[in-house]
Amino acid sequence: MSGDRELDVVVFGATGFVGRLVAGYLAGHAPGGVRVGLAGRSQQRLADVRAGLGAAASAWPLLAADSADPPSLAALARAARVVVSTVGPYRAQGLALVQACATAGTDYADLTGEVLFIRDSIDHCHDLAARSGARIVHGCGFDSVPSDLGVLLLHLAARADDAGDLQDTVLVVTALRGGISGGTLASLMGQQDEVRVSAVRRQMVADPYALSPHRAAEPDLGDERDLDWVRYDGGLGMWLGPFAMAGVNTRVVRRSNALQGWAYGRRFRYREVAGFGAGPAAPLLAAMTGAGLKATLAGLEFGPSRALLGRLLPAPGQGPGEKTRRTGYFRIQVHTRTSAGVRYLAAVEAQGDPGYAATSVMLGEAALCLALDRDQLPGRAGVLTPATAMGAALADRLRAAGHTLATRQVTQ
Ligand SMILES: NC(=O)c1ccc[n+]([C@@H]2O[C@H](COP(=O)([O-])OP(=O)(O)OC[C@H]3O[C@@H](n4cnc5c(N)ncnc54)[C@H](OP(=O)(O)O)[C@@H]3O)[C@@H](O)[C@H]2O)c1
C-alpha cells in the first residue's frame, strides 16, 4: 500500500444510519494494518459512533468535514486513498466531494440511487477524474451492485464459452425482504421534486441511456422503457411487475456496457422486473404490489400526503431495526440469451436486509477492493460503475463475505 496518504479508507457520513453500519462492517472485517478514519460534521457525534464500534476502531482518526465547506472536502480527499460517502441526499450534498476526490486522484465510492446526481457527476467530474486517475464509483449498494455484477458475470461466462454477445437480458427479483431509512426517502423525494419542476430533468430520468458516456452513439433498440405494470412473460413462464430500482440500475448497467466499448453487445437489451411466479395467486400479488408501489410514490410526491406519510415513515437518521436487518434477504436471477442462441442464468443473493445489512457489506467491500486490490482492477479512471471500476475483484470479495454470485448455462 502506498504511503502517500495518511489513511487508506475514510467513511464520510459515519454518523448517519447506513454510515454507522458501514463503519461497523469495516471495524469487523478490514484486515489488520488497514488505516480507517471516520468523517462528518460533528467530532462529538463521530466520537460517539466510534465508541460503539469496539476495540478495532478505538484509535481510528476522526476528521471534521462538511459538504457545504469545499476546503474541508479537499483536505478529506487528500488524506485518504479511498473515500466512501454515505452523506445523502447526494444531489444536494454530494457533488463537491466528488469534485474534491476527482481533483486529488482519490478513489471514491457511494450508495447513490439518484440518476440526476450521477449524470451531474459524469458531466462535471468524469474528465477531471480520468486525468487524475481517480475511480469515482457511484451505486455501490443494493443499487446497483447485484445488477451490475450479475450482468458482468453473464458477459464473462458467454465470452469464456465463445457463445457470442448478450442480447435480451432480464433481471428478475424473485424474493426481497427489508426496510427503508429516512435518508433513502429524503433522496427519493429530492429527485421527485427536481423532476416535477424541470421538463429537462424529467426527460433525463426517463431516458434509458441517461448515464451514457456517448448518448448519440448508443444503439436504437426500440422501446426500452421500464415495465410500469403487471404482465405475463411466456419466455420466463411467470407474472412480472415493476421493480422500484429499475430506473437507476438499468442506466448503470447500460453505462457499464458503453464504458467497455459495448463489450456486452450492440444489441444488448436490458430490463429489471419483480417476479411473482406462475401460481394462481401470482397475478393478484403482482397487481397488489405494483399498486402499492405506485401509491407510495404518488403519496410522496405532494405536500399533504407527504406530510401524512412522513409521520409513519422513518425520519433521516432512522432506519430498519436489528431484527429486520438480520432477517431480510434478496434473491435475484438474471436471464440472458446470446447472439449464438445460448442461454445463461446468473444468481445473485444475500441474507440480510438488502438496502442496509447487505448494502453495508457491498460498500465496505468496495472500499477495501479499491484500497487493497488495485493491481487486480481494470485500468480505468473517471466516473465509473461497480462493474467497470472493480469487476470480478469485487465479485470475489462479496462471495468471500457470504454473498452468492454464480452463473450457469441453461440447457433445455
Ligand atoms: N443504494 C442503496 O442501496 C442505499 C441503501 C441505503 C442508503 N442509501 C443512500 O444513502 C444515503 C444515506 O442514507 P441514510 O439513511 O444513512 O441517511 P441519514 O441517516 O440521514 O444520514 C445522512 C448522513 O449525512 C450527514 N450529513 C448531512 N448533511 C451533511 C453535511 N452538510 N456535511 C456532512 N455530512 C452531512 C449526516 O450527518 P449528521 O450526523 O451531522 O447529521 C449523516 O451522517 C441516502 O442518500 C440513501 O438514499 C442507498
CSV table of C-alpha atoms and ligand atoms in Angstrom, one decimal:
chain,number,residue,atom,x,y,z
A,1,MET,CA,0.0,0.0,0.0
A,2,SER,CA,1.3,3.4,-1.0
A,3,GLY,CA,2.3,5.6,2.0
A,4,ASP,CA,1.5,8.8,0.3
A,5,ARG,CA,-1.8,9.2,2.2
A,6,GLU,CA,-2.4,9.3,5.9
A,7,LEU,CA,-5.3,6.9,5.6
A,8,ASP,CA,-6.5,4.0,3.4
A,9,VAL,CA,-10.3,4.4,3.8
A,10,VAL,CA,-12.4,7.2,5.2
A,11,VAL,CA,-16.2,6.8,5.8
A,12,PHE,CA,-17.8,10.2,5.3
A,13,GLY,CA,-21.3,10.3,6.9
A,14,ALA,CA,-20.3,7.8,9.6
A,15,THR,CA,-22.9,9.4,12.0
A,16,GLY,CA,-25.8,8.5,9.6
A,17,PHE,CA,-27.9,5.4,9.6
A,18,VAL,CA,-26.1,3.5,6.9
A,19,GLY,CA,-22.8,5.2,7.6
A,20,ARG,CA,-22.8,3.6,11.1
A,21,LEU,CA,-23.4,0.2,9.5
A,22,VAL,CA,-20.6,0.6,7.0
A,23,ALA,CA,-18.2,1.8,9.8
A,24,GLY,CA,-19.3,-1.2,11.8
A,25,TYR,CA,-18.6,-3.6,8.9
A,26,LEU,CA,-15.1,-2.2,8.4
A,27,ALA,CA,-14.4,-2.4,12.1
A,28,GLY,CA,-15.3,-6.1,12.0
A,29,HIS,CA,-13.8,-7.0,8.6
A,30,ALA,CA,-10.9,-4.7,7.5
A,31,PRO,CA,-7.7,-6.6,7.7
A,32,GLY,CA,-5.2,-5.5,10.4
A,33,GLY,CA,-3.0,-2.7,9.2
A,34,VAL,CA,-5.7,-1.0,7.0
A,35,ARG,CA,-5.9,2.6,8.2
A,36,VAL,CA,-9.5,3.6,8.5
A,37,GLY,CA,-10.9,7.1,9.5
A,38,LEU,CA,-14.4,8.4,10.2
A,39,ALA,CA,-15.5,11.8,8.8
A,40,GLY,CA,-18.5,14.0,9.4
A,41,ARG,CA,-19.5,17.5,10.5
A,42,SER,CA,-19.5,16.8,14.3
A,43,GLN,CA,-16.4,15.5,16.1
A,44,GLN,CA,-18.6,14.6,19.1
A,45,ARG,CA,-21.1,12.5,17.2
A,46,LEU,CA,-18.2,10.8,15.4
A,47,ALA,CA,-16.6,10.0,18.7
A,48,ASP,CA,-19.9,8.5,19.9
A,49,VAL,CA,-20.1,6.3,16.8
A,50,ARG,CA,-16.5,5.2,17.2
A,51,ALA,CA,-17.1,4.4,20.9
A,52,GLY,CA,-19.7,1.8,19.8
A,53,LEU,CA,-17.5,0.1,17.2
A,54,GLY,CA,-15.3,-1.9,19.6
A,55,ALA,CA,-11.6,-2.2,20.1
A,56,ALA,CA,-10.6,-2.5,16.4
A,57,ALA,CA,-11.8,1.1,15.8
A,58,SER,CA,-10.7,2.7,19.1
A,59,ALA,CA,-7.8,4.5,17.5
A,60,TRP,CA,-9.4,5.4,14.2
A,61,PRO,CA,-8.8,9.1,13.5
A,62,LEU,CA,-11.9,11.5,13.3
A,63,LEU,CA,-11.9,14.1,10.5
A,64,ALA,CA,-14.2,17.1,10.5
A,65,ALA,CA,-15.7,17.8,7.1
A,66,ASP,CA,-18.9,19.5,5.9
A,67,SER,CA,-20.3,19.1,2.4
A,68,ALA,CA,-21.0,22.8,2.4
A,69,ASP,CA,-17.3,23.6,3.1
A,70,PRO,CA,-15.2,22.8,0.0
A,71,PRO,CA,-11.8,23.3,1.7
A,72,SER,CA,-12.7,20.7,4.3
A,73,LEU,CA,-13.6,18.3,1.5
A,74,ALA,CA,-10.3,19.0,-0.3
A,75,ALA,CA,-8.5,18.2,2.9
A,76,LEU,CA,-10.6,15.0,3.3
A,77,ALA,CA,-9.8,13.9,-0.2
A,78,ARG,CA,-6.1,14.5,0.2
A,79,ALA,CA,-6.0,12.5,3.5
A,80,ALA,CA,-7.2,9.1,2.1
A,81,ARG,CA,-6.6,6.6,-0.7
A,82,VAL,CA,-10.4,5.9,-0.8
A,83,VAL,CA,-13.3,8.0,0.5
A,84,VAL,CA,-16.7,6.3,0.8
A,85,SER,CA,-19.6,8.6,1.3
A,86,THR,CA,-23.0,7.9,2.8
A,87,VAL,CA,-23.9,11.6,3.0
A,88,GLY,CA,-27.1,12.0,1.2
A,89,PRO,CA,-29.3,13.1,-0.5
A,90,TYR,CA,-26.4,13.1,-2.9
A,91,ARG,CA,-27.9,15.5,-5.3
A,92,ALA,CA,-28.0,18.2,-2.6
A,93,GLN,CA,-24.9,17.1,-0.7
A,94,GLY,CA,-22.6,15.1,-2.9
A,95,LEU,CA,-21.1,16.8,-5.9
A,96,ALA,CA,-18.5,18.9,-4.1
A,97,LEU,CA,-16.9,15.8,-2.5
A,98,VAL,CA,-16.8,14.0,-5.9
A,99,GLN,CA,-15.1,17.1,-7.4
A,100,ALA,CA,-12.5,17.1,-4.5
A,101,CYS,CA,-11.8,13.4,-5.0
A,102,ALA,CA,-11.5,13.7,-8.8
A,103,THR,CA,-9.1,16.6,-8.3
A,104,ALA,CA,-6.9,14.8,-5.7
A,105,GLY,CA,-6.8,11.5,-7.6
A,106,THR,CA,-8.6,9.8,-4.7
A,107,ASP,CA,-10.9,6.8,-5.3
A,108,TYR,CA,-14.5,7.3,-4.2
A,109,ALA,CA,-17.5,5.1,-3.7
A,110,ASP,CA,-21.1,5.9,-2.6
A,111,LEU,CA,-24.6,4.5,-2.3
A,112,THR,CA,-26.5,6.8,-4.5
A,113,GLY,CA,-29.5,5.7,-6.4
A,114,GLU,CA,-30.1,9.2,-7.8
A,115,VAL,CA,-29.8,9.2,-11.6
A,116,LEU,CA,-29.7,13.0,-11.8
A,117,PHE,CA,-26.8,13.1,-9.4
A,118,ILE,CA,-24.8,10.5,-11.3
A,119,ARG,CA,-25.4,12.4,-14.5
A,120,ASP,CA,-24.2,15.7,-12.9
A,121,SER,CA,-21.1,13.8,-11.6
A,122,ILE,CA,-20.3,12.5,-15.1
A,123,ASP,CA,-20.8,15.9,-16.7
A,124,HIS,CA,-18.7,17.8,-14.1
A,125,CYS,CA,-16.1,15.2,-12.9
A,126,HIS,CA,-15.5,12.4,-15.5
A,127,ASP,CA,-12.7,14.1,-17.4
A,128,LEU,CA,-11.1,15.5,-14.3
A,129,ALA,CA,-11.1,12.1,-12.6
A,130,ALA,CA,-9.8,10.4,-15.8
A,131,ARG,CA,-6.9,12.8,-15.8
A,132,SER,CA,-6.1,12.5,-12.1
A,133,GLY,CA,-6.5,8.7,-12.1
A,134,ALA,CA,-9.4,8.7,-9.6
A,135,ARG,CA,-12.0,5.9,-9.8
A,136,ILE,CA,-15.4,7.5,-8.9
A,137,VAL,CA,-17.8,4.7,-8.3
A,138,HIS,CA,-21.5,5.5,-7.7
A,139,GLY,CA,-24.1,2.9,-6.8
A,140,CYS,CA,-22.0,0.6,-4.6
A,141,GLY,CA,-25.0,-0.7,-2.6
A,142,PHE,CA,-28.1,-2.8,-3.4
A,143,ASP,CA,-28.4,-0.2,-6.1
A,144,SER,CA,-26.6,-1.2,-8.3
A,145,VAL,CA,-24.1,-3.8,-7.4
A,146,PRO,CA,-26.2,-7.0,-7.9
A,147,SER,CA,-27.4,-5.7,-11.3
A,148,ASP,CA,-24.1,-4.5,-12.5
A,149,LEU,CA,-22.0,-7.6,-11.3
A,150,GLY,CA,-24.8,-10.0,-12.3
A,151,VAL,CA,-24.7,-8.8,-15.9
A,152,LEU,CA,-20.9,-8.6,-16.0
A,153,LEU,CA,-20.6,-12.2,-14.9
A,154,LEU,CA,-23.0,-13.3,-17.6
A,155,HIS,CA,-20.8,-11.5,-20.1
A,156,LEU,CA,-17.7,-13.1,-18.8
A,157,ALA,CA,-19.3,-16.6,-18.9
A,158,ALA,CA,-20.5,-16.1,-22.5
A,159,ARG,CA,-17.1,-14.8,-23.5
A,160,ALA,CA,-15.3,-17.7,-21.9
A,161,ASP,CA,-17.6,-20.1,-23.9
A,162,ASP,CA,-17.2,-18.1,-27.1
A,163,ALA,CA,-21.0,-18.0,-27.1
A,164,GLY,CA,-21.5,-14.6,-28.6
A,165,ASP,CA,-22.8,-11.2,-27.4
A,166,LEU,CA,-25.5,-10.8,-24.7
A,167,GLN,CA,-28.9,-9.9,-26.3
A,168,ASP,CA,-32.2,-10.0,-24.4
A,169,THR,CA,-31.3,-9.8,-20.7
A,170,VAL,CA,-33.8,-9.6,-17.9
A,171,LEU,CA,-33.1,-9.2,-14.2
A,172,VAL,CA,-35.9,-10.7,-12.1
A,173,VAL,CA,-36.2,-10.0,-8.3
A,174,THR,CA,-37.7,-13.3,-7.1
A,175,ALA,CA,-37.6,-12.6,-3.4
A,176,LEU,CA,-36.9,-9.5,-1.3
A,177,ARG,CA,-37.5,-8.6,2.3
A,178,GLY,CA,-36.2,-5.4,4.0
A,179,GLY,CA,-36.9,-2.0,5.3
A,180,ILE,CA,-36.2,1.6,4.4
A,181,SER,CA,-34.4,4.5,6.0
A,182,GLY,CA,-35.2,8.2,6.3
A,183,GLY,CA,-32.1,9.1,4.2
A,184,THR,CA,-33.3,6.9,1.4
A,185,LEU,CA,-36.8,8.5,1.5
A,186,ALA,CA,-35.3,12.0,1.5
A,187,SER,CA,-33.2,11.1,-1.5
A,188,LEU,CA,-36.2,9.8,-3.4
A,189,MET,CA,-38.3,12.9,-2.6
A,190,GLY,CA,-35.4,15.2,-3.6
A,191,GLN,CA,-35.3,13.6,-7.1
A,192,GLN,CA,-39.1,13.7,-7.3
A,193,ASP,CA,-39.1,17.4,-6.5
A,194,GLU,CA,-36.5,18.2,-9.2
A,195,VAL,CA,-38.2,16.2,-11.9
A,196,ARG,CA,-41.6,17.9,-11.1
A,197,VAL,CA,-40.3,21.4,-11.8
A,198,SER,CA,-38.0,20.7,-14.8
A,199,ALA,CA,-39.0,19.1,-18.1
A,200,VAL,CA,-35.3,18.7,-19.0
A,201,ARG,CA,-34.6,16.7,-15.8
A,202,ARG,CA,-37.9,14.7,-16.4
A,203,GLN,CA,-36.7,13.7,-19.8
A,204,MET,CA,-33.3,12.8,-18.5
A,205,VAL,CA,-34.7,10.4,-15.8
A,206,ALA,CA,-36.9,8.8,-18.4
A,207,ASP,CA,-34.0,8.2,-20.9
A,208,PRO,CA,-32.9,4.5,-20.8
A,209,TYR,CA,-29.4,5.8,-21.7
A,210,ALA,CA,-29.4,8.7,-19.2
A,211,LEU,CA,-25.9,7.8,-18.0
A,212,SER,CA,-24.3,7.1,-21.3
A,213,PRO,CA,-20.8,8.4,-21.9
A,214,HIS,CA,-21.8,8.9,-25.7
A,215,ARG,CA,-25.5,9.3,-25.9
A,216,ALA,CA,-25.5,9.7,-29.7
A,217,ALA,CA,-23.5,6.5,-30.2
A,218,GLU,CA,-26.0,4.3,-28.3
A,219,PRO,CA,-27.9,1.8,-30.4
A,220,ASP,CA,-31.6,2.3,-31.2
A,221,LEU,CA,-33.2,-0.9,-29.9
A,222,GLY,CA,-36.8,0.3,-29.9
A,223,ASP,CA,-38.9,0.6,-26.8
A,224,GLU,CA,-36.6,0.2,-23.7
A,225,ARG,CA,-38.9,1.8,-21.1
A,226,ASP,CA,-39.0,0.2,-17.7
A,227,LEU,CA,-42.0,-2.0,-17.0
A,228,ASP,CA,-44.7,0.0,-15.3
A,229,TRP,CA,-47.5,-2.5,-14.8
A,230,VAL,CA,-48.2,-6.2,-14.5
A,231,ARG,CA,-47.9,-8.7,-17.3
A,232,TYR,CA,-47.3,-12.4,-18.0
A,233,ASP,CA,-44.0,-13.3,-19.7
A,234,GLY,CA,-44.3,-16.5,-21.7
A,235,GLY,CA,-40.5,-16.8,-22.2
A,236,LEU,CA,-39.8,-16.7,-18.4
A,237,GLY,CA,-43.0,-18.5,-17.6
A,238,MET,CA,-44.0,-16.1,-14.8
A,239,TRP,CA,-46.0,-13.0,-13.9
A,240,LEU,CA,-43.9,-9.8,-13.7
A,241,GLY,CA,-44.4,-6.4,-12.2
A,242,PRO,CA,-42.3,-3.2,-11.9
A,243,PHE,CA,-39.2,-3.2,-9.7
A,244,ALA,CA,-38.7,0.1,-7.9
A,245,MET,CA,-34.9,0.4,-8.5
A,246,ALA,CA,-35.1,-0.4,-12.3
A,247,GLY,CA,-34.9,3.3,-13.1
A,248,VAL,CA,-31.4,3.6,-11.8
A,249,ASN,CA,-30.0,0.1,-12.1
A,250,THR,CA,-30.7,-0.3,-15.9
A,251,ARG,CA,-29.0,3.0,-16.6
A,252,VAL,CA,-25.9,2.0,-14.6
A,253,VAL,CA,-25.7,-1.4,-16.4
A,254,ARG,CA,-26.1,0.3,-19.8
A,255,ARG,CA,-23.3,2.7,-18.8
A,256,SER,CA,-21.1,-0.3,-17.9
A,257,ASN,CA,-21.7,-1.7,-21.4
A,258,ALA,CA,-20.8,1.6,-23.1
A,259,LEU,CA,-17.7,2.2,-20.9
A,260,GLN,CA,-16.4,-1.2,-22.0
A,261,GLY,CA,-16.8,-0.3,-25.7
A,262,TRP,CA,-20.2,-2.1,-25.8
A,263,ALA,CA,-18.5,-5.4,-25.0
A,264,TYR,CA,-21.8,-6.9,-23.8
A,265,GLY,CA,-23.1,-6.3,-27.3
A,266,ARG,CA,-24.6,-3.6,-29.5
A,267,ARG,CA,-27.9,-5.4,-29.3
A,268,PHE,CA,-27.9,-5.8,-25.5
A,269,ARG,CA,-31.5,-5.1,-24.3
A,270,TYR,CA,-31.8,-4.9,-20.6
A,271,ARG,CA,-34.8,-4.8,-18.2
A,272,GLU,CA,-35.4,-5.2,-14.5
A,273,VAL,CA,-38.6,-6.5,-13.1
A,274,ALA,CA,-40.1,-8.1,-10.0
A,275,GLY,CA,-41.1,-11.8,-10.5
A,276,PHE,CA,-44.2,-13.3,-8.9
A,277,GLY,CA,-44.1,-16.9,-10.2
A,278,ALA,CA,-46.8,-18.7,-12.2
A,279,GLY,CA,-49.2,-19.9,-9.4
A,280,PRO,CA,-52.9,-18.9,-9.4
A,281,ALA,CA,-52.3,-16.1,-6.9
A,282,ALA,CA,-49.4,-14.6,-8.9
A,283,PRO,CA,-51.3,-12.0,-11.0
A,284,LEU,CA,-53.2,-10.7,-8.0
A,285,LEU,CA,-50.0,-10.5,-5.9
A,286,ALA,CA,-48.2,-8.7,-8.8
A,287,ALA,CA,-51.1,-6.3,-9.2
A,288,MET,CA,-51.3,-5.5,-5.4
A,289,THR,CA,-47.5,-5.0,-5.2
A,290,GLY,CA,-47.5,-2.8,-8.3
A,291,ALA,CA,-50.4,-0.7,-7.0
A,292,GLY,CA,-48.7,-0.4,-3.6
A,293,LEU,CA,-45.5,0.9,-5.2
A,294,LYS,CA,-47.5,3.4,-7.3
A,295,ALA,CA,-49.5,4.6,-4.4
A,296,THR,CA,-46.4,5.1,-2.2
A,297,LEU,CA,-44.6,7.0,-4.9
A,298,ALA,CA,-47.7,9.2,-5.6
A,299,GLY,CA,-48.1,9.8,-1.8
A,300,LEU,CA,-44.5,11.0,-1.5
A,301,GLU,CA,-45.0,13.4,-4.5
A,302,PHE,CA,-47.1,16.1,-2.9
A,303,GLY,CA,-47.1,18.1,0.3
A,304,PRO,CA,-50.2,17.0,2.2
A,305,SER,CA,-49.9,13.2,1.6
A,306,ARG,CA,-46.1,13.5,2.0
A,307,ALA,CA,-46.6,15.1,5.5
A,308,LEU,CA,-49.1,12.3,6.4
A,309,LEU,CA,-46.6,9.5,5.2
A,310,GLY,CA,-43.8,11.4,7.0
A,311,ARG,CA,-45.5,10.6,10.3
A,312,LEU,CA,-45.5,6.9,9.5
A,313,LEU,CA,-42.1,6.5,7.7
A,314,PRO,CA,-38.6,6.9,9.3
A,315,ALA,CA,-37.0,10.3,9.6
A,316,PRO,CA,-33.4,11.0,8.5
A,317,GLY,CA,-31.0,9.1,10.8
A,318,GLN,CA,-33.6,6.3,11.4
A,319,GLY,CA,-34.0,3.0,9.6
A,320,PRO,CA,-34.8,-0.7,10.0
A,321,GLY,CA,-34.1,-2.2,13.3
A,322,GLU,CA,-31.6,-5.0,14.1
A,323,LYS,CA,-34.2,-7.9,13.6
A,324,THR,CA,-35.3,-6.5,10.2
A,325,ARG,CA,-31.7,-6.1,9.1
A,326,ARG,CA,-30.8,-9.6,10.2
A,327,THR,CA,-33.9,-11.4,8.8
A,328,GLY,CA,-34.1,-9.6,5.5
A,329,TYR,CA,-32.8,-11.1,2.2
A,330,PHE,CA,-32.8,-10.8,-1.5
A,331,ARG,CA,-32.8,-13.3,-4.4
A,332,ILE,CA,-32.2,-12.2,-7.9
A,333,GLN,CA,-32.0,-14.1,-11.2
A,334,VAL,CA,-30.5,-12.5,-14.4
A,335,HIS,CA,-31.6,-14.3,-17.6
A,336,THR,CA,-29.9,-13.8,-20.9
A,337,ARG,CA,-29.8,-15.2,-24.4
A,338,THR,CA,-26.7,-14.6,-26.5
A,339,SER,CA,-26.3,-13.9,-30.3
A,340,ALA,CA,-25.4,-17.6,-30.7
A,341,GLY,CA,-28.7,-18.6,-29.0
A,342,VAL,CA,-27.1,-19.8,-25.8
A,343,ARG,CA,-28.9,-19.1,-22.6
A,344,TYR,CA,-27.3,-18.3,-19.2
A,345,LEU,CA,-28.6,-17.6,-15.8
A,346,ALA,CA,-26.9,-15.6,-13.0
A,347,ALA,CA,-28.0,-15.9,-9.4
A,348,VAL,CA,-27.2,-13.0,-7.0
A,349,GLU,CA,-28.4,-13.5,-3.5
A,350,ALA,CA,-27.6,-12.5,0.1
A,351,GLN,CA,-29.0,-12.8,3.6
A,352,GLY,CA,-29.7,-9.5,5.4
A,353,ASP,CA,-31.8,-6.5,4.6
A,354,PRO,CA,-30.8,-5.6,1.0
A,355,GLY,CA,-30.6,-1.8,1.5
A,356,TYR,CA,-28.8,-1.9,4.9
A,357,ALA,CA,-27.2,-5.1,6.0
A,358,ALA,CA,-26.3,-6.4,2.6
A,359,THR,CA,-25.6,-2.9,1.4
A,360,SER,CA,-23.1,-2.2,4.2
A,361,VAL,CA,-21.2,-5.4,3.1
A,362,MET,CA,-21.2,-4.2,-0.5
A,363,LEU,CA,-20.0,-0.7,0.3
A,364,GLY,CA,-17.5,-1.9,2.9
A,365,GLU,CA,-16.1,-4.5,0.4
A,366,ALA,CA,-16.0,-1.9,-2.4
A,367,ALA,CA,-13.9,0.3,-0.1
A,368,LEU,CA,-11.5,-2.5,0.6
A,369,CYS,CA,-11.4,-3.6,-3.0
A,370,LEU,CA,-10.4,0.0,-4.2
A,371,ALA,CA,-7.9,0.3,-1.4
A,372,LEU,CA,-6.3,-3.2,-1.4
A,373,ASP,CA,-6.9,-4.8,-4.8
A,374,ARG,CA,-5.5,-2.1,-7.1
A,375,ASP,CA,-3.3,-4.4,-9.1
A,376,GLN,CA,-6.4,-6.6,-10.0
A,377,LEU,CA,-8.7,-3.7,-11.1
A,378,PRO,CA,-9.5,-2.8,-14.7
A,379,GLY,CA,-7.1,0.0,-15.8
A,380,ARG,CA,-9.8,2.7,-15.9
A,381,ALA,CA,-10.4,6.1,-14.2
A,382,GLY,CA,-13.2,8.6,-14.4
A,383,VAL,CA,-16.8,8.3,-13.3
A,384,LEU,CA,-17.3,4.5,-13.4
A,385,THR,CA,-19.7,1.8,-12.3
A,386,PRO,CA,-19.1,-1.0,-9.9
A,387,ALA,CA,-18.6,-3.4,-12.8
A,388,THR,CA,-16.2,-1.2,-14.8
A,389,ALA,CA,-14.2,0.0,-11.7
A,390,MET,CA,-13.9,-3.2,-9.8
A,391,GLY,CA,-15.5,-6.0,-11.8
A,392,ALA,CA,-14.6,-9.6,-10.9
A,393,ALA,CA,-12.4,-8.5,-7.9
A,394,LEU,CA,-15.5,-7.1,-6.1
A,395,ALA,CA,-17.5,-10.2,-7.0
A,396,ASP,CA,-14.7,-12.4,-5.4
A,397,ARG,CA,-14.8,-10.2,-2.3
A,398,LEU,CA,-18.6,-10.5,-2.0
A,399,ARG,CA,-18.5,-14.2,-2.4
A,400,ALA,CA,-15.9,-14.4,0.4
A,401,ALA,CA,-18.2,-12.3,2.5
A,402,GLY,CA,-21.0,-14.8,2.0
A,403,HIS,CA,-23.0,-13.4,-0.9
A,404,THR,CA,-23.9,-15.6,-3.8
A,405,LEU,CA,-22.8,-14.6,-7.3
A,406,ALA,CA,-23.0,-17.5,-9.7
A,407,THR,CA,-23.7,-18.2,-13.4
A,408,ARG,CA,-24.6,-21.3,-15.3
A,409,GLN,CA,-25.6,-22.2,-18.8
A,410,VAL,CA,-29.2,-23.2,-19.2
A,411,THR,CA,-29.8,-26.2,-21.3
A,412,GLN,CA,-33.3,-27.3,-22.2
B,1,LIG,N1,-28.3,2.4,-2.8
B,1,LIG,C1,-28.6,1.8,-1.7
B,1,LIG,O1,-28.8,0.6,-1.8
B,1,LIG,C2,-28.8,2.6,-0.5
B,1,LIG,C3,-29.0,2.0,0.7
B,1,LIG,C4,-29.1,2.7,1.9
B,1,LIG,C5,-28.9,4.1,1.8
B,1,LIG,N2,-28.7,4.7,0.6
B,1,LIG,C6,-28.5,6.2,0.5
B,1,LIG,O2,-27.5,6.5,1.4
B,1,LIG,C7,-27.8,7.9,1.8
B,1,LIG,C8,-27.7,8.0,3.3
B,1,LIG,O3,-28.9,7.3,3.9
B,1,LIG,P1,-29.1,7.2,5.5
B,1,LIG,O4,-30.4,6.6,5.7
B,1,LIG,O5,-27.9,6.7,6.1
B,1,LIG,O6,-29.2,8.8,5.8
B,1,LIG,P2,-29.1,9.6,7.2
B,1,LIG,O7,-29.2,8.6,8.3
B,1,LIG,O8,-30.0,10.8,7.1
B,1,LIG,O9,-27.6,10.1,7.2
B,1,LIG,C9,-27.1,11.2,6.5
B,1,LIG,C10,-25.7,11.5,6.9
B,1,LIG,O10,-25.3,12.7,6.1
B,1,LIG,C11,-24.6,13.5,7.0
B,1,LIG,N3,-24.8,14.9,6.6
B,1,LIG,C12,-25.9,15.6,6.3
B,1,LIG,N4,-25.5,16.9,6.0
B,1,LIG,C13,-24.2,16.9,6.0
B,1,LIG,C14,-23.3,17.9,5.6
B,1,LIG,N5,-23.6,19.2,5.3
B,1,LIG,N6,-21.9,17.7,5.7
B,1,LIG,C15,-21.5,16.4,6.2
B,1,LIG,N7,-22.4,15.4,6.5
B,1,LIG,C16,-23.7,15.7,6.4
B,1,LIG,C17,-25.3,13.3,8.4
B,1,LIG,O11,-24.5,13.8,9.4
B,1,LIG,P3,-25.0,14.5,10.8
B,1,LIG,O12,-25.0,13.4,11.8
B,1,LIG,O13,-24.0,15.5,11.0
B,1,LIG,O14,-26.4,15.0,10.5
B,1,LIG,C18,-25.5,11.8,8.3
B,1,LIG,O15,-24.2,11.2,8.7
B,1,LIG,C19,-29.1,8.3,1.2
B,1,LIG,O16,-28.9,9.1,0.1
B,1,LIG,C20,-29.7,7.0,0.8
B,1,LIG,O17,-30.6,7.1,-0.3
B,1,LIG,C21,-28.6,4.0,-0.5
